[in-house]
mmCIF file of C-alpha atoms and ligand atoms in Angstrom:
data_model
loop_
_atom_site.group_PDB
_atom_site.id
_atom_site.type_symbol
_atom_site.label_atom_id
_atom_site.label_comp_id
_atom_site.label_asym_id
_atom_site.label_seq_id
_atom_site.Cartn_x
_atom_site.Cartn_y
_atom_site.Cartn_z
ATOM 1 C CA MET J 1 3.149 96.984 81.761
ATOM 2 C CA ALA J 2 5.068 95.883 78.756
ATOM 3 C CA ASP J 3 4.034 97.415 75.203
ATOM 4 C CA GLU J 4 2.565 94.130 73.992
ATOM 5 C CA GLU J 5 0.306 93.861 77.068
ATOM 6 C CA LEU J 6 -0.648 97.647 76.692
ATOM 7 C CA ALA J 7 -1.355 97.014 72.902
ATOM 8 C CA GLU J 8 -3.545 93.954 73.827
ATOM 9 C CA GLY J 9 -5.391 95.951 76.557
ATOM 10 C CA ILE J 10 -6.199 98.580 73.968
ATOM 11 C CA ARG J 11 -7.431 96.135 71.398
ATOM 12 C CA ARG J 12 -9.621 94.464 73.983
ATOM 13 C CA ALA J 13 -11.084 97.746 75.292
ATOM 14 C CA ARG J 14 -11.894 98.791 71.631
ATOM 15 C CA GLU J 15 -13.678 95.528 70.985
ATOM 16 C CA ARG J 16 -15.747 95.894 74.176
ATOM 17 C CA LEU J 17 -16.501 99.552 73.442
ATOM 18 C CA GLY J 18 -17.413 98.933 69.648
ATOM 19 C CA ARG J 19 -18.276 102.158 67.856
ATOM 20 C CA GLU J 20 -18.593 104.276 71.053
ATOM 21 C CA PRO J 21 -15.390 105.876 70.761
ATOM 22 C CA VAL J 22 -13.700 107.253 67.583
ATOM 23 C CA ILE J 23 -9.901 107.568 67.874
ATOM 24 C CA LEU J 24 -8.367 110.567 66.003
ATOM 25 C CA GLY J 25 -4.492 110.772 65.659
ATOM 26 C CA HIS J 26 -2.440 113.592 64.383
ATOM 27 C CA HIS J 27 0.317 112.635 61.825
ATOM 28 C CA TYR J 28 2.982 113.667 64.335
ATOM 29 C CA GLN J 29 1.966 111.004 66.869
ATOM 30 C CA ALA J 30 4.263 108.028 67.452
ATOM 31 C CA ASP J 31 3.589 104.835 65.632
ATOM 32 C CA SER J 32 2.753 102.935 68.869
ATOM 33 C CA VAL J 33 -0.203 105.289 69.184
ATOM 34 C CA ILE J 34 -1.249 105.968 65.594
ATOM 35 C CA GLN J 35 -1.735 102.276 64.897
ATOM 36 C CA PHE J 36 -4.934 102.519 66.915
ATOM 37 C CA ALA J 37 -6.244 105.584 65.336
ATOM 38 C CA ASP J 38 -9.526 105.339 63.397
ATOM 39 C CA TYR J 39 -8.648 108.421 61.468
ATOM 40 C CA THR J 40 -5.272 110.061 60.980
ATOM 41 C CA GLY J 41 -4.732 113.500 59.557
ATOM 42 C CA ASP J 42 -3.444 116.975 59.736
ATOM 43 C CA SER J 43 -5.225 119.461 61.891
ATOM 44 C CA LEU J 44 -7.701 120.559 59.212
ATOM 45 C CA GLU J 45 -8.623 117.054 58.406
ATOM 46 C CA LEU J 46 -9.147 116.035 61.984
ATOM 47 C CA SER J 47 -11.117 119.225 62.636
ATOM 48 C CA ARG J 48 -13.377 118.259 59.720
ATOM 49 C CA ARG J 49 -13.646 114.784 61.277
ATOM 50 C CA ALA J 50 -14.438 115.862 64.612
ATOM 51 C CA ALA J 51 -17.376 117.814 63.194
ATOM 52 C CA GLU J 52 -18.665 114.963 61.170
ATOM 53 C CA VAL J 53 -18.405 111.780 63.342
ATOM 54 C CA ARG J 54 -21.836 112.344 65.098
ATOM 55 C CA ASP J 55 -22.363 108.542 65.659
ATOM 56 C CA ALA J 56 -19.454 108.305 68.102
ATOM 57 C CA ARG J 57 -20.366 108.998 71.763
ATOM 58 C CA TYR J 58 -16.662 109.620 72.539
ATOM 59 C CA ILE J 59 -13.822 111.444 70.690
ATOM 60 C CA VAL J 60 -10.520 110.242 71.833
ATOM 61 C CA PHE J 61 -7.984 112.762 70.422
ATOM 62 C CA CYS J 62 -4.501 111.864 70.199
ATOM 63 C CA GLY J 63 -2.656 115.100 69.672
ATOM 64 C CA VAL J 64 -2.096 118.374 71.498
ATOM 65 C CA ASN J 65 -4.465 120.426 73.513
ATOM 66 C CA PHE J 66 -5.643 123.045 71.019
ATOM 67 C CA MET J 67 -6.658 120.132 68.639
ATOM 68 C CA ALA J 68 -8.709 118.442 71.227
ATOM 69 C CA GLU J 69 -10.346 121.995 72.205
ATOM 70 C CA THR J 70 -11.127 122.436 68.661
ATOM 71 C CA ALA J 71 -12.756 119.018 68.526
ATOM 72 C CA ALA J 72 -14.690 119.909 71.727
ATOM 73 C CA MET J 73 -16.128 123.214 70.148
ATOM 74 C CA LEU J 74 -16.894 121.357 66.744
ATOM 75 C CA CYS J 75 -18.486 118.315 67.904
ATOM 76 C CA ASP J 76 -22.201 117.784 69.096
ATOM 77 C CA GLU J 77 -23.068 118.902 72.534
ATOM 78 C CA SER J 78 -23.862 115.260 73.473
ATOM 79 C CA GLN J 79 -20.379 114.002 72.536
ATOM 80 C CA VAL J 80 -17.464 113.878 75.039
ATOM 81 C CA VAL J 81 -13.812 114.671 73.840
ATOM 82 C CA CYS J 82 -10.975 112.922 75.877
ATOM 83 C CA GLN J 83 -7.197 113.692 75.468
ATOM 84 C CA PRO J 84 -5.065 110.665 76.495
ATOM 85 C CA ALA J 85 -2.218 113.105 77.425
ATOM 86 C CA VAL J 86 -3.917 116.135 78.828
ATOM 87 C CA GLU J 87 -0.581 117.772 79.609
ATOM 88 C CA ALA J 88 0.487 117.678 75.878
ATOM 89 C CA PHE J 89 0.128 121.172 74.563
ATOM 90 C CA CYS J 90 1.773 123.034 71.587
ATOM 91 C CA PRO J 91 4.152 125.791 72.990
ATOM 92 C CA MET J 92 3.425 128.113 70.029
ATOM 93 C CA ALA J 93 -0.291 128.154 70.829
ATOM 94 C CA HIS J 94 0.533 129.899 74.116
ATOM 95 C CA LEU J 95 2.570 132.717 72.397
ATOM 96 C CA ALA J 96 -0.478 134.646 71.627
ATOM 97 C CA SER J 97 -2.709 135.271 74.600
ATOM 98 C CA PRO J 98 -6.106 136.673 74.136
ATOM 99 C CA GLU J 99 -5.279 139.657 75.938
ATOM 100 C CA ASP J 100 -2.170 140.458 73.644
ATOM 101 C CA ILE J 101 -4.291 139.914 70.785
ATOM 102 C CA VAL J 102 -6.742 142.614 71.827
ATOM 103 C CA THR J 103 -3.895 144.898 72.660
ATOM 104 C CA ALA J 104 -2.497 144.391 68.997
ATOM 105 C CA TRP J 105 -6.036 144.884 67.597
ATOM 106 C CA ASP J 106 -6.610 147.964 69.369
ATOM 107 C CA ALA J 107 -3.286 149.507 68.307
ATOM 108 C CA LEU J 108 -3.714 148.519 64.657
ATOM 109 C CA THR J 109 -7.365 149.716 64.335
ATOM 110 C CA GLY J 110 -6.060 152.865 65.636
ATOM 111 C CA VAL J 111 -3.985 153.140 62.389
ATOM 112 C CA TRP J 112 -6.333 151.425 59.859
ATOM 113 C CA GLY J 113 -9.730 151.922 61.457
ATOM 114 C CA ASP J 114 -11.954 148.816 60.811
ATOM 115 C CA ASP J 115 -10.034 147.960 57.561
ATOM 116 C CA LEU J 116 -8.449 144.941 59.317
ATOM 117 C CA VAL J 117 -9.281 141.198 59.634
ATOM 118 C CA PRO J 118 -7.688 138.938 62.156
ATOM 119 C CA ILE J 119 -6.666 135.403 61.327
ATOM 120 C CA THR J 120 -5.398 133.011 63.812
ATOM 121 C CA TYR J 121 -3.566 129.764 63.010
ATOM 122 C CA GLN J 122 -5.434 126.644 64.226
ATOM 123 C CA ASN J 123 -2.413 126.291 66.658
ATOM 124 C CA SER J 124 -3.799 128.673 69.162
ATOM 125 C CA VAL J 125 -5.745 128.452 72.388
ATOM 126 C CA ALA J 126 -9.637 128.376 72.246
ATOM 127 C CA ALA J 127 -9.715 131.918 73.781
ATOM 128 C CA ALA J 128 -7.533 133.387 71.250
ATOM 129 C CA LYS J 129 -9.772 131.902 68.373
ATOM 130 C CA ALA J 130 -12.835 133.513 70.351
ATOM 131 C CA GLU J 131 -11.194 136.978 70.190
ATOM 132 C CA VAL J 132 -10.598 136.586 66.450
ATOM 133 C CA GLY J 133 -14.181 135.404 65.920
ATOM 134 C CA ARG J 134 -15.572 138.341 67.781
ATOM 135 C CA ARG J 135 -13.655 140.624 65.563
ATOM 136 C CA GLY J 136 -14.883 139.074 62.286
ATOM 137 C CA GLY J 137 -11.918 136.861 61.681
ATOM 138 C CA ALA J 138 -11.257 133.338 61.006
ATOM 139 C CA VAL J 139 -9.054 130.336 61.846
ATOM 140 C CA CYS J 140 -6.768 128.792 59.336
ATOM 141 C CA THR J 141 -4.437 125.740 59.096
ATOM 142 C CA SER J 142 -1.277 125.203 57.250
ATOM 143 C CA SER J 143 -3.466 123.473 54.579
ATOM 144 C CA ASN J 144 -5.673 126.437 53.729
ATOM 145 C CA ALA J 145 -3.797 129.576 54.973
ATOM 146 C CA GLU J 146 -3.669 130.973 51.444
ATOM 147 C CA ALA J 147 -7.437 130.435 50.987
ATOM 148 C CA LEU J 148 -8.228 132.341 54.227
ATOM 149 C CA PHE J 149 -5.819 135.199 53.355
ATOM 150 C CA ARG J 150 -7.709 135.505 50.033
ATOM 151 C CA TRP J 151 -10.976 135.390 51.977
ATOM 152 C CA ALA J 152 -9.677 138.148 54.330
ATOM 153 C CA PHE J 153 -8.546 140.337 51.656
ATOM 154 C CA GLY J 154 -12.024 140.065 50.058
ATOM 155 C CA GLN J 155 -13.292 141.579 53.277
ATOM 156 C CA LYS J 156 -10.598 144.298 54.221
ATOM 157 C CA GLY J 157 -7.350 145.707 53.210
ATOM 158 C CA HIS J 158 -5.143 144.350 56.109
ATOM 159 C CA ILE J 159 -4.473 141.197 58.021
ATOM 160 C CA LEU J 160 -3.388 140.501 61.627
ATOM 161 C CA PHE J 161 -1.976 137.009 61.596
ATOM 162 C CA THR J 162 -1.238 135.095 64.920
ATOM 163 C CA PRO J 163 0.767 133.162 66.228
ATOM 164 C CA ASP J 164 3.086 131.953 63.736
ATOM 165 C CA GLU J 165 5.461 134.512 62.083
ATOM 166 C CA HIS J 166 6.658 132.021 59.583
ATOM 167 C CA LEU J 167 3.463 130.567 58.283
ATOM 168 C CA GLY J 168 2.000 134.105 58.046
ATOM 169 C CA THR J 169 5.204 135.379 56.217
ATOM 170 C CA ASN J 170 5.508 132.341 53.853
ATOM 171 C CA THR J 171 1.725 132.634 52.966
ATOM 172 C CA ALA J 172 1.914 136.491 52.305
ATOM 173 C CA LEU J 173 5.057 136.199 50.148
ATOM 174 C CA ALA J 174 3.332 133.209 48.182
ATOM 175 C CA MET J 175 0.457 135.753 47.443
ATOM 176 C CA GLY J 176 2.863 138.242 46.054
ATOM 177 C CA ILE J 177 2.982 140.593 48.958
ATOM 178 C CA PRO J 178 6.360 142.134 49.094
ATOM 179 C CA GLN J 179 8.385 141.504 52.338
ATOM 180 C CA ASP J 180 8.443 145.265 53.089
ATOM 181 C CA GLU J 181 4.641 145.131 53.310
ATOM 182 C CA ILE J 182 4.759 142.389 55.957
ATOM 183 C CA GLY J 183 5.135 143.810 59.541
ATOM 184 C CA LEU J 184 5.997 142.089 62.631
ATOM 185 C CA TRP J 185 4.089 142.415 65.962
ATOM 186 C CA ASP J 186 6.177 141.587 68.978
ATOM 187 C CA PRO J 187 3.749 141.193 71.827
ATOM 188 C CA VAL J 188 6.603 141.477 74.365
ATOM 189 C CA HIS J 189 7.770 144.776 72.927
ATOM 190 C CA PRO J 190 4.947 146.087 70.842
ATOM 191 C CA PRO J 191 6.064 148.404 68.102
ATOM 192 C CA ASN J 192 4.759 151.867 67.513
ATOM 193 C CA PRO J 193 1.686 150.985 65.368
ATOM 194 C CA GLN J 194 2.351 153.934 62.987
ATOM 195 C CA THR J 195 5.591 152.204 61.948
ATOM 196 C CA LEU J 196 3.363 149.363 60.417
ATOM 197 C CA ALA J 197 0.955 151.852 58.576
ATOM 198 C CA HIS J 198 2.490 150.850 55.171
ATOM 199 C CA CYS J 199 2.084 146.994 55.778
ATOM 200 C CA ARG J 200 -0.745 144.766 54.417
ATOM 201 C CA VAL J 201 -0.026 141.949 56.678
ATOM 202 C CA VAL J 202 1.139 142.124 60.234
ATOM 203 C CA VAL J 203 2.471 138.779 61.505
ATOM 204 C CA TRP J 204 2.883 137.734 65.166
ATOM 205 C CA LYS J 205 6.306 137.126 66.632
ATOM 206 C CA GLY J 206 5.560 133.490 67.492
ATOM 207 C CA TYR J 207 7.142 130.280 66.174
ATOM 208 C CA CYS J 208 7.245 126.482 66.274
ATOM 209 C CA TYR J 209 10.409 125.409 67.928
ATOM 210 C CA VAL J 210 10.524 122.126 65.932
ATOM 211 C CA HIS J 211 10.266 123.756 62.428
ATOM 212 C CA THR J 212 12.586 126.799 63.215
ATOM 213 C CA THR J 213 15.324 124.294 64.089
ATOM 214 C CA PHE J 214 15.753 123.722 60.315
ATOM 215 C CA LYS J 215 18.208 126.167 58.638
ATOM 216 C CA PRO J 216 19.062 126.885 55.031
ATOM 217 C CA GLU J 217 22.508 125.327 55.636
ATOM 218 C CA ASP J 218 20.660 122.068 56.270
ATOM 219 C CA VAL J 219 19.208 122.188 52.888
ATOM 220 C CA ASP J 220 22.521 122.869 51.344
ATOM 221 C CA ALA J 221 24.162 120.104 53.199
ATOM 222 C CA MET J 222 21.350 117.702 52.112
ATOM 223 C CA ARG J 223 21.737 118.600 48.545
ATOM 224 C CA ALA J 224 25.485 118.144 48.562
ATOM 225 C CA LYS J 225 24.938 114.749 50.105
ATOM 226 C CA TYR J 226 21.930 113.716 47.836
ATOM 227 C CA PRO J 227 22.396 115.810 44.520
ATOM 228 C CA ASP J 228 19.341 114.421 42.923
ATOM 229 C CA ALA J 229 17.139 114.738 45.916
ATOM 230 C CA ARG J 230 13.857 116.821 46.141
ATOM 231 C CA VAL J 231 13.295 118.843 49.177
ATOM 232 C CA VAL J 232 10.063 119.358 50.869
ATOM 233 C CA VAL J 233 9.488 121.337 53.949
ATOM 234 C CA HIS J 234 6.560 122.486 56.243
ATOM 235 C CA PRO J 235 5.459 126.310 56.075
ATOM 236 C CA GLU J 236 6.307 126.720 59.628
ATOM 237 C CA CYS J 237 9.887 126.719 58.635
ATOM 238 C CA PRO J 238 11.549 130.320 58.271
ATOM 239 C CA HIS J 239 11.208 131.628 54.817
ATOM 240 C CA ASP J 240 14.992 131.238 53.902
ATOM 241 C CA VAL J 241 14.505 127.511 54.342
ATOM 242 C CA VAL J 242 11.208 127.407 52.433
ATOM 243 C CA ALA J 243 12.896 129.503 49.510
ATOM 244 C CA LYS J 244 15.619 126.904 49.229
ATOM 245 C CA ALA J 245 13.175 123.879 49.110
ATOM 246 C CA ASP J 246 11.611 122.270 46.010
ATOM 247 C CA ALA J 247 8.123 122.376 47.645
ATOM 248 C CA TYR J 248 6.424 123.277 50.971
ATOM 249 C CA GLY J 249 3.094 122.322 52.478
ATOM 250 C CA SER J 250 1.263 120.933 55.339
ATOM 251 C CA THR J 251 1.838 117.417 56.530
ATOM 252 C CA THR J 252 -0.940 116.223 54.022
ATOM 253 C CA ARG J 253 0.842 117.940 51.191
ATOM 254 C CA ILE J 254 4.262 116.501 52.295
ATOM 255 C CA ILE J 255 2.687 112.954 52.577
ATOM 256 C CA LYS J 256 1.286 113.378 49.140
ATOM 257 C CA TYR J 257 4.688 114.704 47.800
ATOM 258 C CA VAL J 258 6.400 111.658 48.996
ATOM 259 C CA ARG J 259 3.776 109.284 47.781
ATOM 260 C CA GLU J 260 3.876 110.777 44.178
ATOM 261 C CA ALA J 261 7.731 110.951 43.966
ATOM 262 C CA PRO J 262 9.085 108.394 41.529
ATOM 263 C CA SER J 263 10.282 105.042 42.862
ATOM 264 C CA GLY J 264 13.905 104.979 43.443
ATOM 265 C CA SER J 265 13.995 108.717 44.125
ATOM 266 C CA THR J 266 15.279 110.634 47.221
ATOM 267 C CA VAL J 267 13.103 112.971 49.142
ATOM 268 C CA VAL J 268 14.477 115.081 51.952
ATOM 269 C CA VAL J 269 11.713 116.070 54.267
ATOM 270 C CA GLY J 270 11.719 119.051 56.669
ATOM 271 C CA THR J 271 9.206 118.364 59.329
ATOM 272 C CA GLU J 272 8.583 116.568 62.617
ATOM 273 C CA TRP J 273 10.476 113.375 62.956
ATOM 274 C CA HIS J 274 7.640 110.793 63.656
ATOM 275 C CA LEU J 275 6.072 111.662 60.387
ATOM 276 C CA VAL J 276 9.467 111.486 58.482
ATOM 277 C CA ASN J 277 10.079 108.083 60.173
ATOM 278 C CA ARG J 278 6.738 106.715 59.041
ATOM 279 C CA LEU J 279 7.148 107.922 55.529
ATOM 280 C CA GLN J 280 10.503 106.059 55.424
ATOM 281 C CA GLN J 281 8.786 102.850 56.401
ATOM 282 C CA GLN J 282 5.786 103.271 54.014
ATOM 283 C CA HIS J 283 7.941 103.823 50.998
ATOM 284 C CA PRO J 284 10.739 101.392 50.972
ATOM 285 C CA ASP J 285 11.100 101.845 47.195
ATOM 286 C CA LYS J 286 12.291 105.453 47.994
ATOM 287 C CA THR J 287 15.031 107.149 50.057
ATOM 288 C CA VAL J 288 13.090 109.477 52.464
ATOM 289 C CA VAL J 289 15.441 111.299 54.787
ATOM 290 C CA PRO J 290 14.813 113.978 57.539
ATOM 291 C CA LEU J 291 16.192 117.519 56.703
ATOM 292 C CA ARG J 292 17.423 117.152 60.365
ATOM 293 C CA ARG J 293 15.943 114.792 63.092
ATOM 294 C CA VAL J 294 13.692 116.870 65.211
ATOM 295 C CA GLY J 295 10.806 115.648 67.301
ATOM 296 C CA CYS J 296 7.919 117.579 68.804
ATOM 297 C CA ARG J 297 8.169 116.649 72.652
ATOM 298 C CA THR J 298 4.556 117.424 73.315
ATOM 299 C CA MET J 299 3.287 115.469 70.363
ATOM 300 C CA GLY J 300 5.354 112.591 71.680
ATOM 301 C CA MET J 301 3.982 112.741 75.049
ATOM 302 C CA THR J 302 0.880 110.403 74.226
ATOM 303 C CA ARG J 303 1.799 106.761 74.859
ATOM 304 C CA MET J 304 -0.146 103.690 74.885
ATOM 305 C CA ASN J 305 -0.641 103.801 78.583
ATOM 306 C CA HIS J 306 -2.372 107.039 78.253
ATOM 307 C CA LEU J 307 -4.695 105.836 75.537
ATOM 308 C CA LEU J 308 -5.461 102.600 77.559
ATOM 309 C CA TYR J 309 -6.164 104.836 80.733
ATOM 310 C CA VAL J 310 -8.754 106.800 78.769
ATOM 311 C CA LEU J 311 -10.448 103.654 77.185
ATOM 312 C CA ASP J 312 -10.605 102.008 80.628
ATOM 313 C CA GLY J 313 -12.471 105.060 81.831
ATOM 314 C CA LEU J 314 -14.845 104.885 79.022
ATOM 315 C CA LEU J 315 -15.332 101.186 79.851
ATOM 316 C CA GLU J 316 -16.135 102.180 83.430
ATOM 317 C CA GLY J 317 -18.575 104.828 82.267
ATOM 318 C CA THR J 318 -16.505 107.529 83.740
ATOM 319 C CA PRO J 319 -14.605 109.356 80.892
ATOM 320 C CA ARG J 320 -11.178 110.584 82.035
ATOM 321 C CA ASN J 321 -9.101 113.465 80.702
ATOM 322 C CA VAL J 322 -12.157 115.210 79.413
ATOM 323 C CA VAL J 323 -11.548 118.361 77.491
ATOM 324 C CA THR J 324 -14.298 121.139 77.582
ATOM 325 C CA VAL J 325 -14.600 124.834 76.370
ATOM 326 C CA ASP J 326 -17.054 127.193 77.951
ATOM 327 C CA LYS J 327 -20.025 128.215 75.839
ATOM 328 C CA ASP J 328 -19.237 131.907 75.176
ATOM 329 C CA THR J 329 -15.694 130.864 73.934
ATOM 330 C CA THR J 330 -17.264 128.049 71.912
ATOM 331 C CA TYR J 331 -19.671 130.471 70.255
ATOM 332 C CA TRP J 332 -17.112 133.050 69.070
ATOM 333 C CA ALA J 333 -14.287 130.626 68.317
ATOM 334 C CA GLY J 334 -16.938 128.405 66.475
ATOM 335 C CA ILE J 335 -17.673 131.401 64.159
ATOM 336 C CA ALA J 336 -13.933 131.683 63.316
ATOM 337 C CA LEU J 337 -13.636 127.819 62.847
ATOM 338 C CA GLU J 338 -16.773 127.730 60.580
ATOM 339 C CA ARG J 339 -14.974 130.122 58.272
ATOM 340 C CA MET J 340 -11.830 127.903 58.308
ATOM 341 C CA LEU J 341 -14.168 124.660 57.459
ATOM 342 C CA ALA J 342 -15.881 126.610 54.721
ATOM 343 C CA ALA J 343 -12.794 127.845 52.943
ATOM 344 C CA ASN J 344 -11.442 125.884 49.919
HETATM 345 S S1 SF4 S 401 5.323 120.620 65.901
HETATM 346 FE FE1 SF4 S 401 5.422 122.733 66.535
HETATM 347 S S2 SF4 S 401 3.511 123.563 65.860
HETATM 348 FE FE2 SF4 S 401 3.323 121.354 66.046
HETATM 349 S S3 SF4 S 401 2.531 120.896 68.021
HETATM 350 FE FE3 SF4 S 401 4.766 120.545 68.131
HETATM 351 S S4 SF4 S 401 5.490 122.871 68.809
HETATM 352 FE FE4 SF4 S 401 3.210 122.984 68.149
#
């Protein structure tokens, strides 16, 4: 089917379904899909939205799997969450298995006793969030990682952060924790936990393959090409990239940064390509350039035909690509997620 036919099919399905479905779209989704979203946002905003849209019978989540799982855990039991491209998952979310988190937890509590709080990035599987919730921990996003670190240090003296080494490191450094008090937990080759005894934060050896593509030399090259440019990057980038940027933050912060840049200015953006491309189109009075053109393959998996497939299922009264999470996981992960939603 041609794109225009697919778009027309989606529009017609939306009309017939009225307010029954709400379509949520992450900022990294392609324009062809995001044009149909009722709400767009970063993962914190979309989590909040999923918890709030109680009048919609269906939540159609255009994003990756951990986001749809989170929506399924935060929405009302009567609501159904569908993910148009069920095979779209975040590779980083699978770098911290629940079993490996328990292994790390047991090793580190052997050093610090119970003076430890686990925090998992939202980019993690539901079962990992549940292990964190069971141990008194919380979920965070790139929008509120610092707030959750502050919350954790209000409870205990140490943090185990999974699964993104770079978000964890950037957050700890921004809070004034010296590099030598930030330890690394490699789940494939776990360190002797005693070697981490002096650390206040232990970060997981996991990464986003999109944001770790950016190198400090990319910032140097862009500054040479655009001497007056401002550079803004995502905190999933390695610290040597963040340190060379003028600003860093979540996708929402990046969007705000570009919006607030003076007309006629140049902004170099280090994050996923679909968002940078959209910012270019939305701000024709500014020069918005990617630090490097890198797309997230799995975020880009959702296409109009997937969305139409899910909406057609709703029209037939047979939801397709339904995402569910079992009750026990939902209970414990829900505790960790509620802490995320409560954080300022
Ligand atoms: S951009 Fe990175 S963190 Fe986000 S979904 Fe893709 S791989 Fe995962």
